[in-house]
Amino acid sequence: MAMFEMRAIGSVSSPYTETAQIPKGCGAAHQAEGVLELLPEFEQGLKDIEGFSHLFVIWVFHQAQGYALLGQPPTDDRPHGVFATRSPYRPSPIGLTVVELLRREGPRLYVRGVDMLDGTPILDIKPYLSSVPPEKLRRGWLAEAEERKRRSQP
Amino acid sequence: MAMFEMRAIGSVSSPYTETAQIPKGCGAAHQAEGVLELLPEFEQGLKDIEGFSHLFVIWVFHQAQGYALLGQPPTDDRPHGVFATRSPYRPSPIGLTVVELLRREGPRLYVRGVDMLDGTPILDIKPYLSSVPPEKLRRGWLAEAEERKRRSQP
C-alpha cells in the first residue's frame, strides 16, 4: 500500500468549533466567512491569487478517526459508497471546499463559504478555473434524495 | 510543521506516459479518456457513484521533486505564486482534476478528461456537486495572459 506524506501549509480560522455547527444536507448554504492563514514561509506562493474570485481549498479531516466504505449521509436514508459522498471517514481523509476569495492581507486569505472546523490544517490552495455547465451535471443519489424529500412534504 | 500521511486508493490508467504529452496552457482541452482503477479492497466505496456525471479526482504529482513558491506557467510569460497556478511543484504535491464519468466496471471507472500521467496514484474521489455560476467567476492572471496572447495575434 503506497502512502504519501503531505505538508500543512497553514490552517483555517472558522466560526465552527464543533462539527454539529456546520450546515449539512440538501441545500445547506455555506455562507460562513473565515480566514485561510498560511504559515509565513509559504506567503510568497500567494502572489497574484487576488485576481481569482474562487479557490479550491484542499484540507485534512483532522478529527476523523478511521474510515468506512459505506455510510449514510445526513441527506439520505440509505447508505452510499464513501467516494459517492463527502463523508469525513475516507481512506485518505482529505476535504475539498470551493470558497469565494473576499480579500487578501499578507499570508491571510479572507474567504466566504467555509465548512471546515476552526484549526483545520490546509494542504493546498488552487485557483478555481472553470465550471461544468449546469445542463451537463448529474447529481446521482443526492438528486434522488432531494426529490423524495420534496414529494414527502405536504 | 504538521505532516499527514495519505493512502493511495488506486491509480490512473492514462494515455500519457510523459508530462510533455499532456496538453497544457490556455484552452488546453482535456478530452483524453482513461481509467481510475481502484484497489479491490476499496471497490465497495464506489457504490452509487454511477449516478454522478462528473467526479473530483485528488491525486499525487508522484514524479515532481520538491517545490517552488514562484513559477512561470506555460500559459504566461511572468511568474505567479504556486497557489495561484496548477504547478506540480507544490509544498503538498496534490493534483485535482474534474473528470466526466463514462461508465463503471467493478473497481474501474472509465472517465473522460484525464490530465495525469499513466500510473498516477489516486488519493480520493468525490462527487462533483455544483458549479460556480460563470458570471461570478474571475480567472485572474490567466484571463490577462489569454487577453495579451489574443491581442498579440494578427
mmCIF file of C-alpha atoms in Angstrom:
data_model
loop_
_atom_site.group_PDB
_atom_site.id
_atom_site.type_symbol
_atom_site.label_atom_id
_atom_site.label_comp_id
_atom_site.label_asym_id
_atom_site.label_seq_id
_atom_site.Cartn_x
_atom_site.Cartn_y
_atom_site.Cartn_z
ATOM 1 C CA MET A 1 0.000 0.000 0.000
ATOM 2 C CA ALA A 2 1.552 3.269 -1.128
ATOM 3 C CA MET A 3 1.492 6.090 1.391
ATOM 4 C CA PHE A 4 2.333 9.733 0.717
ATOM 5 C CA GLU A 5 3.280 12.352 3.268
ATOM 6 C CA MET A 6 1.623 15.745 2.832
ATOM 7 C CA ARG A 7 2.512 19.010 4.499
ATOM 8 C CA ALA A 8 0.192 21.556 6.142
ATOM 9 C CA ILE A 9 0.748 24.995 4.579
ATOM 10 C CA GLY A 10 -1.465 26.705 7.159
ATOM 11 C CA SER A 11 -4.822 26.396 8.857
ATOM 12 C CA VAL A 12 -8.412 27.612 8.691
ATOM 13 C CA SER A 13 -9.926 30.169 11.056
ATOM 14 C CA SER A 14 -13.595 29.280 11.056
ATOM 15 C CA PRO A 15 -16.643 30.158 13.174
ATOM 16 C CA TYR A 16 -17.248 26.400 13.652
ATOM 17 C CA THR A 17 -15.668 24.791 16.694
ATOM 18 C CA GLU A 18 -17.795 21.600 16.592
ATOM 19 C CA THR A 19 -18.920 19.546 13.615
ATOM 20 C CA ALA A 20 -22.563 19.775 14.765
ATOM 21 C CA GLN A 21 -22.458 23.525 13.983
ATOM 22 C CA ILE A 22 -21.632 23.022 10.299
ATOM 23 C CA PRO A 23 -24.684 23.186 7.988
ATOM 24 C CA LYS A 24 -25.149 19.825 6.275
ATOM 25 C CA GLY A 25 -27.514 18.179 3.874
ATOM 26 C CA CYS A 26 -29.694 19.188 0.978
ATOM 27 C CA GLY A 27 -29.353 22.813 0.121
ATOM 28 C CA ALA A 28 -27.023 23.610 3.020
ATOM 29 C CA ALA A 29 -25.810 27.122 2.329
ATOM 30 C CA HIS A 30 -22.155 27.637 3.091
ATOM 31 C CA GLN A 31 -22.020 31.394 3.548
ATOM 32 C CA ALA A 32 -19.808 31.416 6.628
ATOM 33 C CA GLU A 33 -16.778 33.652 6.438
ATOM 34 C CA GLY A 34 -13.374 32.505 7.567
ATOM 35 C CA VAL A 35 -9.680 33.005 7.030
ATOM 36 C CA LEU A 36 -7.113 30.760 5.367
ATOM 37 C CA GLU A 37 -3.963 31.540 7.375
ATOM 38 C CA LEU A 38 -0.778 30.460 5.644
ATOM 39 C CA LEU A 39 2.441 29.855 7.506
ATOM 40 C CA PRO A 40 4.741 32.845 6.866
ATOM 41 C CA GLU A 41 7.222 30.709 4.905
ATOM 42 C CA PHE A 42 4.571 29.996 2.251
ATOM 43 C CA GLU A 43 3.251 33.570 1.795
ATOM 44 C CA GLN A 44 5.232 34.101 -1.429
ATOM 45 C CA GLY A 45 3.206 31.292 -3.002
ATOM 46 C CA LEU A 46 0.101 33.531 -2.865
ATOM 47 C CA LYS A 47 1.426 36.083 -5.396
ATOM 48 C CA ASP A 48 -1.374 37.097 -7.805
ATOM 49 C CA ILE A 49 -4.011 34.994 -6.104
ATOM 50 C CA GLU A 50 -6.086 38.165 -5.569
ATOM 51 C CA GLY A 51 -7.200 38.023 -9.212
ATOM 52 C CA PHE A 52 -9.229 34.853 -8.706
ATOM 53 C CA SER A 53 -12.784 35.027 -7.419
ATOM 54 C CA HIS A 54 -12.934 31.424 -6.215
ATOM 55 C CA LEU A 55 -10.398 28.962 -4.837
ATOM 56 C CA PHE A 56 -10.198 25.249 -4.186
ATOM 57 C CA VAL A 57 -9.052 24.517 -0.634
ATOM 58 C CA ILE A 58 -7.679 21.020 -0.014
ATOM 59 C CA TRP A 59 -7.609 20.195 3.684
ATOM 60 C CA VAL A 60 -7.457 17.427 6.274
ATOM 61 C CA PHE A 61 -10.397 15.924 8.210
ATOM 62 C CA HIS A 62 -8.066 16.028 11.174
ATOM 63 C CA GLN A 63 -10.676 14.929 13.712
ATOM 64 C CA ALA A 64 -11.953 11.922 11.752
ATOM 65 C CA GLN A 65 -10.725 8.553 13.030
ATOM 66 C CA GLY A 66 -10.572 5.669 10.551
ATOM 67 C CA TYR A 67 -12.782 5.155 7.509
ATOM 68 C CA ALA A 68 -15.967 3.414 6.406
ATOM 69 C CA LEU A 69 -16.507 2.377 2.773
ATOM 70 C CA LEU A 70 -20.296 2.611 3.164
ATOM 71 C CA GLY A 71 -22.084 5.319 5.064
ATOM 72 C CA GLN A 72 -25.439 7.025 5.346
ATOM 73 C CA PRO A 73 -25.168 10.746 4.671
ATOM 74 C CA PRO A 74 -27.330 13.270 6.559
ATOM 75 C CA THR A 75 -29.063 13.960 3.240
ATOM 76 C CA ASP A 76 -30.456 10.472 2.696
ATOM 77 C CA ASP A 77 -31.996 7.474 4.478
ATOM 78 C CA ARG A 78 -29.860 4.842 2.707
ATOM 79 C CA PRO A 79 -26.127 4.070 2.562
ATOM 80 C CA HIS A 80 -23.811 5.057 -0.284
ATOM 81 C CA GLY A 81 -20.174 4.399 -1.091
ATOM 82 C CA VAL A 82 -17.758 6.813 0.575
ATOM 83 C CA PHE A 83 -16.456 8.003 -2.832
ATOM 84 C CA ALA A 84 -20.026 8.967 -3.794
ATOM 85 C CA THR A 85 -20.350 11.148 -0.662
ATOM 86 C CA ARG A 86 -18.488 13.853 1.235
ATOM 87 C CA SER A 87 -18.166 11.727 4.378
ATOM 88 C CA PRO A 88 -15.163 12.600 6.590
ATOM 89 C CA TYR A 89 -14.392 8.884 7.121
ATOM 90 C CA ARG A 90 -12.310 8.356 3.985
ATOM 91 C CA PRO A 91 -9.227 6.168 3.345
ATOM 92 C CA SER A 92 -7.346 9.436 2.723
ATOM 93 C CA PRO A 93 -9.118 11.940 4.998
ATOM 94 C CA ILE A 94 -8.961 14.826 2.532
ATOM 95 C CA GLY A 95 -11.607 17.546 2.340
ATOM 96 C CA LEU A 96 -12.255 19.814 -0.631
ATOM 97 C CA THR A 97 -14.100 23.126 -0.478
ATOM 98 C CA VAL A 98 -14.710 25.847 -3.037
ATOM 99 C CA VAL A 99 -14.546 29.251 -1.371
ATOM 100 C CA GLU A 100 -15.042 32.794 -2.623
ATOM 101 C CA LEU A 101 -11.984 34.982 -2.084
ATOM 102 C CA LEU A 102 -13.024 38.269 -0.469
ATOM 103 C CA ARG A 103 -9.600 39.822 0.098
ATOM 104 C CA ARG A 104 -6.005 39.063 0.987
ATOM 105 C CA GLU A 105 -3.924 40.526 3.805
ATOM 106 C CA GLY A 106 -0.380 39.177 3.541
ATOM 107 C CA PRO A 107 -0.483 35.474 4.405
ATOM 108 C CA ARG A 108 -4.210 35.627 5.230
ATOM 109 C CA LEU A 109 -6.990 34.969 2.715
ATOM 110 C CA TYR A 110 -10.421 36.175 3.832
ATOM 111 C CA VAL A 111 -12.990 33.889 2.241
ATOM 112 C CA ARG A 112 -16.702 33.072 2.167
ATOM 113 C CA GLY A 113 -18.052 29.548 2.157
ATOM 114 C CA VAL A 114 -16.010 27.734 4.797
ATOM 115 C CA ASP A 115 -17.408 24.406 6.009
ATOM 116 C CA MET A 116 -14.369 23.309 7.981
ATOM 117 C CA LEU A 117 -13.739 23.283 11.714
ATOM 118 C CA ASP A 118 -11.643 26.011 13.271
ATOM 119 C CA GLY A 119 -7.998 24.946 13.183
ATOM 120 C CA THR A 120 -8.363 22.620 10.183
ATOM 121 C CA PRO A 121 -4.977 22.022 8.515
ATOM 122 C CA ILE A 122 -4.737 23.206 4.896
ATOM 123 C CA LEU A 123 -2.701 21.071 2.475
ATOM 124 C CA ASP A 124 -3.098 23.085 -0.709
ATOM 125 C CA ILE A 125 -4.880 26.000 -2.396
ATOM 126 C CA LYS A 126 -5.574 26.167 -6.136
ATOM 127 C CA PRO A 127 -7.371 28.637 -8.379
ATOM 128 C CA TYR A 128 -10.868 27.601 -9.458
ATOM 129 C CA LEU A 129 -10.714 27.986 -13.216
ATOM 130 C CA SER A 130 -13.805 26.569 -14.831
ATOM 131 C CA SER A 131 -17.180 25.068 -14.124
ATOM 132 C CA VAL A 132 -19.100 22.157 -15.509
ATOM 133 C CA PRO A 133 -22.095 23.628 -17.389
ATOM 134 C CA PRO A 134 -25.210 23.077 -15.229
ATOM 135 C CA GLU A 135 -27.020 21.256 -18.050
ATOM 136 C CA LYS A 136 -24.250 18.652 -18.138
ATOM 137 C CA LEU A 137 -24.255 17.938 -14.411
ATOM 138 C CA ARG A 138 -25.984 14.879 -12.900
ATOM 139 C CA ARG A 139 -26.082 14.613 -9.115
ATOM 140 C CA GLY A 140 -26.925 10.913 -8.613
ATOM 141 C CA TRP A 141 -28.398 9.750 -5.324
ATOM 142 C CA LEU A 142 -28.380 13.295 -3.973
ATOM 143 C CA ALA A 143 -30.867 14.487 -6.606
ATOM 144 C CA GLU A 144 -32.997 11.409 -5.884
ATOM 145 C CA ALA A 145 -32.901 12.016 -2.119
ATOM 146 C CA GLU A 146 -33.898 15.644 -2.644
ATOM 147 C CA GLU A 147 -36.768 14.563 -4.892
ATOM 148 C CA ARG A 148 -38.008 12.034 -2.306
ATOM 149 C CA LYS A 149 -37.870 14.700 0.382
ATOM 150 C CA ARG A 150 -39.728 17.170 -1.815
ATOM 151 C CA ARG A 151 -42.512 14.657 -2.567
ATOM 152 C CA SER A 152 -42.923 13.686 1.068
ATOM 153 C CA GLN A 153 -43.640 17.273 2.049
ATOM 154 C CA PRO A 154 -47.279 18.319 2.049
ATOM 155 C CA MET B 1 5.479 21.521 10.709
ATOM 156 C CA ALA B 2 2.479 19.202 10.667
ATOM 157 C CA MET B 3 2.646 16.296 8.231
ATOM 158 C CA PHE B 4 -0.209 13.967 7.297
ATOM 159 C CA GLU B 5 0.100 10.538 5.745
ATOM 160 C CA MET B 6 -2.317 9.806 2.916
ATOM 161 C CA ARG B 7 -3.117 6.480 1.313
ATOM 162 C CA ALA B 8 -3.355 5.625 -2.393
ATOM 163 C CA ILE B 9 -6.747 4.033 -3.135
ATOM 164 C CA GLY B 10 -5.723 3.110 -6.687
ATOM 165 C CA SER B 11 -4.074 4.538 -9.766
ATOM 166 C CA VAL B 12 -4.833 6.164 -13.109
ATOM 167 C CA SER B 13 -4.544 4.408 -16.456
ATOM 168 C CA SER B 14 -3.830 7.237 -18.847
ATOM 169 C CA PRO B 15 -2.628 7.569 -22.447
ATOM 170 C CA TYR B 16 0.123 9.917 -21.178
ATOM 171 C CA THR B 17 3.450 8.321 -20.286
ATOM 172 C CA GLU B 18 5.467 11.585 -20.276
ATOM 173 C CA THR B 19 4.488 15.026 -18.987
ATOM 174 C CA ALA B 20 5.361 16.571 -22.376
ATOM 175 C CA GLN B 21 2.411 14.721 -23.909
ATOM 176 C CA ILE B 22 -0.169 16.352 -21.635
ATOM 177 C CA PRO B 23 -1.954 19.340 -23.227
ATOM 178 C CA LYS B 24 -1.160 22.487 -21.238
ATOM 179 C CA GLY B 25 -1.872 26.160 -21.358
ATOM 180 C CA CYS B 26 -4.677 28.410 -22.467
ATOM 181 C CA GLY B 27 -7.643 26.498 -23.722
ATOM 182 C CA ALA B 28 -5.981 23.108 -23.393
ATOM 183 C CA ALA B 29 -8.772 20.632 -23.997
ATOM 184 C CA HIS B 30 -8.662 17.640 -21.702
ATOM 185 C CA GLN B 31 -10.673 15.107 -23.682
ATOM 186 C CA ALA B 32 -8.375 12.147 -23.121
ATOM 187 C CA GLU B 33 -10.048 9.025 -21.823
ATOM 188 C CA GLY B 34 -8.580 6.974 -19.032
ATOM 189 C CA VAL B 35 -9.459 4.633 -16.220
ATOM 190 C CA LEU B 36 -9.443 5.184 -12.456
ATOM 191 C CA GLU B 37 -8.502 1.738 -11.170
ATOM 192 C CA LEU B 38 -9.283 1.248 -7.511
ATOM 193 C CA LEU B 39 -7.592 -1.375 -5.381
ATOM 194 C CA PRO B 40 -10.067 -4.256 -4.887
ATOM 195 C CA GLU B 41 -10.337 -3.583 -1.155
ATOM 196 C CA PHE B 42 -11.855 -0.138 -1.851
ATOM 197 C CA GLU B 43 -14.393 -1.176 -4.521
ATOM 198 C CA GLN B 44 -17.307 -1.093 -2.049
ATOM 199 C CA GLY B 45 -16.683 2.640 -1.613
ATOM 200 C CA LEU B 46 -17.869 3.210 -5.205
ATOM 201 C CA LYS B 47 -21.482 2.156 -4.529
ATOM 202 C CA ASP B 48 -23.899 4.526 -6.321
ATOM 203 C CA ILE B 49 -21.141 6.565 -7.941
ATOM 204 C CA GLU B 50 -22.628 5.735 -11.365
ATOM 205 C CA GLY B 51 -25.329 8.360 -10.794
ATOM 206 C CA PHE B 52 -22.877 11.248 -10.943
ATOM 207 C CA SER B 53 -21.833 12.730 -14.268
ATOM 208 C CA HIS B 54 -18.628 14.336 -13.004
ATOM 209 C CA LEU B 55 -16.111 13.495 -10.293
ATOM 210 C CA PHE B 56 -13.274 15.219 -8.485
ATOM 211 C CA VAL B 57 -10.107 13.136 -8.551
ATOM 212 C CA ILE B 58 -7.473 14.007 -5.939
ATOM 213 C CA TRP B 59 -4.097 12.555 -6.852
ATOM 214 C CA VAL B 60 -0.339 12.785 -6.278
ATOM 215 C CA PHE B 61 2.220 14.543 -8.509
ATOM 216 C CA HIS B 62 4.370 11.485 -7.857
ATOM 217 C CA GLN B 63 7.133 12.492 -10.288
ATOM 218 C CA ALA B 64 7.549 16.074 -9.025
ATOM 219 C CA GLN B 65 10.598 16.619 -6.842
ATOM 220 C CA GLY B 66 10.490 19.465 -4.323
ATOM 221 C CA TYR B 67 8.542 22.697 -4.643
ATOM 222 C CA ALA B 68 8.901 26.289 -5.823
ATOM 223 C CA LEU B 69 6.770 29.100 -4.353
ATOM 224 C CA LEU B 70 7.062 31.133 -7.562
ATOM 225 C CA GLY B 71 6.908 29.707 -11.045
ATOM 226 C CA GLN B 72 6.166 30.659 -14.616
ATOM 227 C CA PRO B 73 3.293 28.632 -16.038
ATOM 228 C CA PRO B 74 3.276 27.562 -19.712
ATOM 229 C CA THR B 75 0.334 29.927 -20.176
ATOM 230 C CA ASP B 76 2.165 33.130 -19.283
ATOM 231 C CA ASP B 77 5.471 34.947 -19.611
ATOM 232 C CA ARG B 78 5.659 36.064 -15.982
ATOM 233 C CA PRO B 79 5.896 34.271 -12.634
ATOM 234 C CA HIS B 80 2.982 33.674 -10.262
ATOM 235 C CA GLY B 81 2.626 32.166 -6.801
ATOM 236 C CA VAL B 82 2.305 28.399 -6.760
ATOM 237 C CA PHE B 83 -1.125 28.612 -5.083
ATOM 238 C CA ALA B 84 -2.346 30.771 -7.993
ATOM 239 C CA THR B 85 -1.279 28.107 -10.518
ATOM 240 C CA ARG B 86 -1.600 24.382 -11.148
ATOM 241 C CA SER B 87 2.179 23.829 -10.983
ATOM 242 C CA PRO B 88 3.228 20.301 -9.921
ATOM 243 C CA TYR B 89 5.951 21.746 -7.637
ATOM 244 C CA ARG B 90 3.762 22.331 -4.575
ATOM 245 C CA PRO B 91 4.533 22.009 -0.840
ATOM 246 C CA SER B 92 1.924 19.224 -0.799
ATOM 247 C CA PRO B 93 2.191 17.713 -4.309
ATOM 248 C CA ILE B 94 -1.553 17.167 -4.735
ATOM 249 C CA GLY B 95 -3.303 17.333 -8.106
ATOM 250 C CA LEU B 96 -7.023 17.912 -8.644
ATOM 251 C CA THR B 97 -8.907 17.041 -11.825
ATOM 252 C CA VAL B 98 -12.589 17.134 -12.723
ATOM 253 C CA VAL B 99 -13.436 14.176 -14.956
ATOM 254 C CA GLU B 100 -16.618 13.045 -16.665
ATOM 255 C CA LEU B 101 -17.691 9.558 -15.613
ATOM 256 C CA LEU B 102 -18.464 7.449 -18.694
ATOM 257 C CA ARG B 103 -19.124 4.077 -17.035
ATOM 258 C CA ARG B 104 -18.081 1.809 -14.201
ATOM 259 C CA GLU B 105 -16.927 -1.773 -14.374
ATOM 260 C CA GLY B 106 -16.417 -3.101 -10.845
ATOM 261 C CA PRO B 107 -13.420 -1.265 -9.350
ATOM 262 C CA ARG B 108 -12.718 0.575 -12.639
ATOM 263 C CA LEU B 109 -14.151 3.985 -13.518
ATOM 264 C CA TYR B 110 -13.907 4.866 -17.213
ATOM 265 C CA VAL B 111 -13.612 8.643 -17.444
ATOM 266 C CA ARG B 112 -13.015 11.481 -19.888
ATOM 267 C CA GLY B 113 -10.751 14.408 -19.129
ATOM 268 C CA VAL B 114 -7.641 12.846 -17.611
ATOM 269 C CA ASP B 115 -4.559 15.056 -17.460
ATOM 270 C CA MET B 116 -2.429 12.800 -15.275
ATOM 271 C CA LEU B 117 0.456 10.528 -16.163
ATOM 272 C CA ASP B 118 -0.146 6.811 -16.511
ATOM 273 C CA GLY B 119 0.325 5.191 -13.100
ATOM 274 C CA THR B 120 -0.531 8.310 -11.089
ATOM 275 C CA PRO B 121 -1.584 7.380 -7.526
ATOM 276 C CA ILE B 122 -5.151 8.381 -6.600
ATOM 277 C CA LEU B 123 -5.782 9.585 -3.039
ATOM 278 C CA ASP B 124 -9.506 10.272 -3.177
ATOM 279 C CA ILE B 125 -12.567 10.525 -5.414
ATOM 280 C CA LYS B 126 -15.557 12.758 -4.644
ATOM 281 C CA PRO B 127 -18.780 13.586 -6.461
ATOM 282 C CA TYR B 128 -18.824 16.944 -8.232
ATOM 283 C CA LEU B 129 -21.998 18.535 -6.902
ATOM 284 C CA SER B 130 -22.232 22.130 -8.008
ATOM 285 C CA SER B 131 -20.609 24.764 -10.132
ATOM 286 C CA VAL B 132 -19.776 28.404 -9.611
ATOM 287 C CA PRO B 133 -22.040 30.389 -11.961
ATOM 288 C CA PRO B 134 -19.906 31.572 -14.919
ATOM 289 C CA GLU B 135 -20.870 35.212 -14.346
ATOM 290 C CA LYS B 136 -19.388 35.054 -10.843
ATOM 291 C CA LEU B 137 -16.058 33.566 -11.885
ATOM 292 C CA ARG B 138 -12.886 35.669 -12.235
ATOM 293 C CA ARG B 139 -9.792 33.953 -13.601
ATOM 294 C CA GLY B 140 -7.048 36.392 -12.563
ATOM 295 C CA TRP B 141 -3.687 36.346 -14.329
ATOM 296 C CA LEU B 142 -4.875 33.563 -16.617
ATOM 297 C CA ALA B 143 -7.573 35.747 -18.182
ATOM 298 C CA GLU B 144 -4.995 38.539 -18.531
ATOM 299 C CA ALA B 145 -2.453 36.214 -20.169
ATOM 300 C CA GLU B 146 -5.096 34.967 -22.591
ATOM 301 C CA GLU B 147 -6.067 38.537 -23.439
ATOM 302 C CA ARG B 148 -2.416 39.503 -24.085
ATOM 303 C CA LYS B 149 -1.986 36.463 -26.310
ATOM 304 C CA ARG B 150 -5.180 37.285 -28.219
ATOM 305 C CA ARG B 151 -4.097 40.891 -28.805
ATOM 306 C CA SER B 152 -0.629 39.857 -29.979
ATOM 307 C CA GLN B 153 -2.100 37.703 -32.711
ATOM 308 C CA PRO B 154 -2.610 39.376 -36.101
#
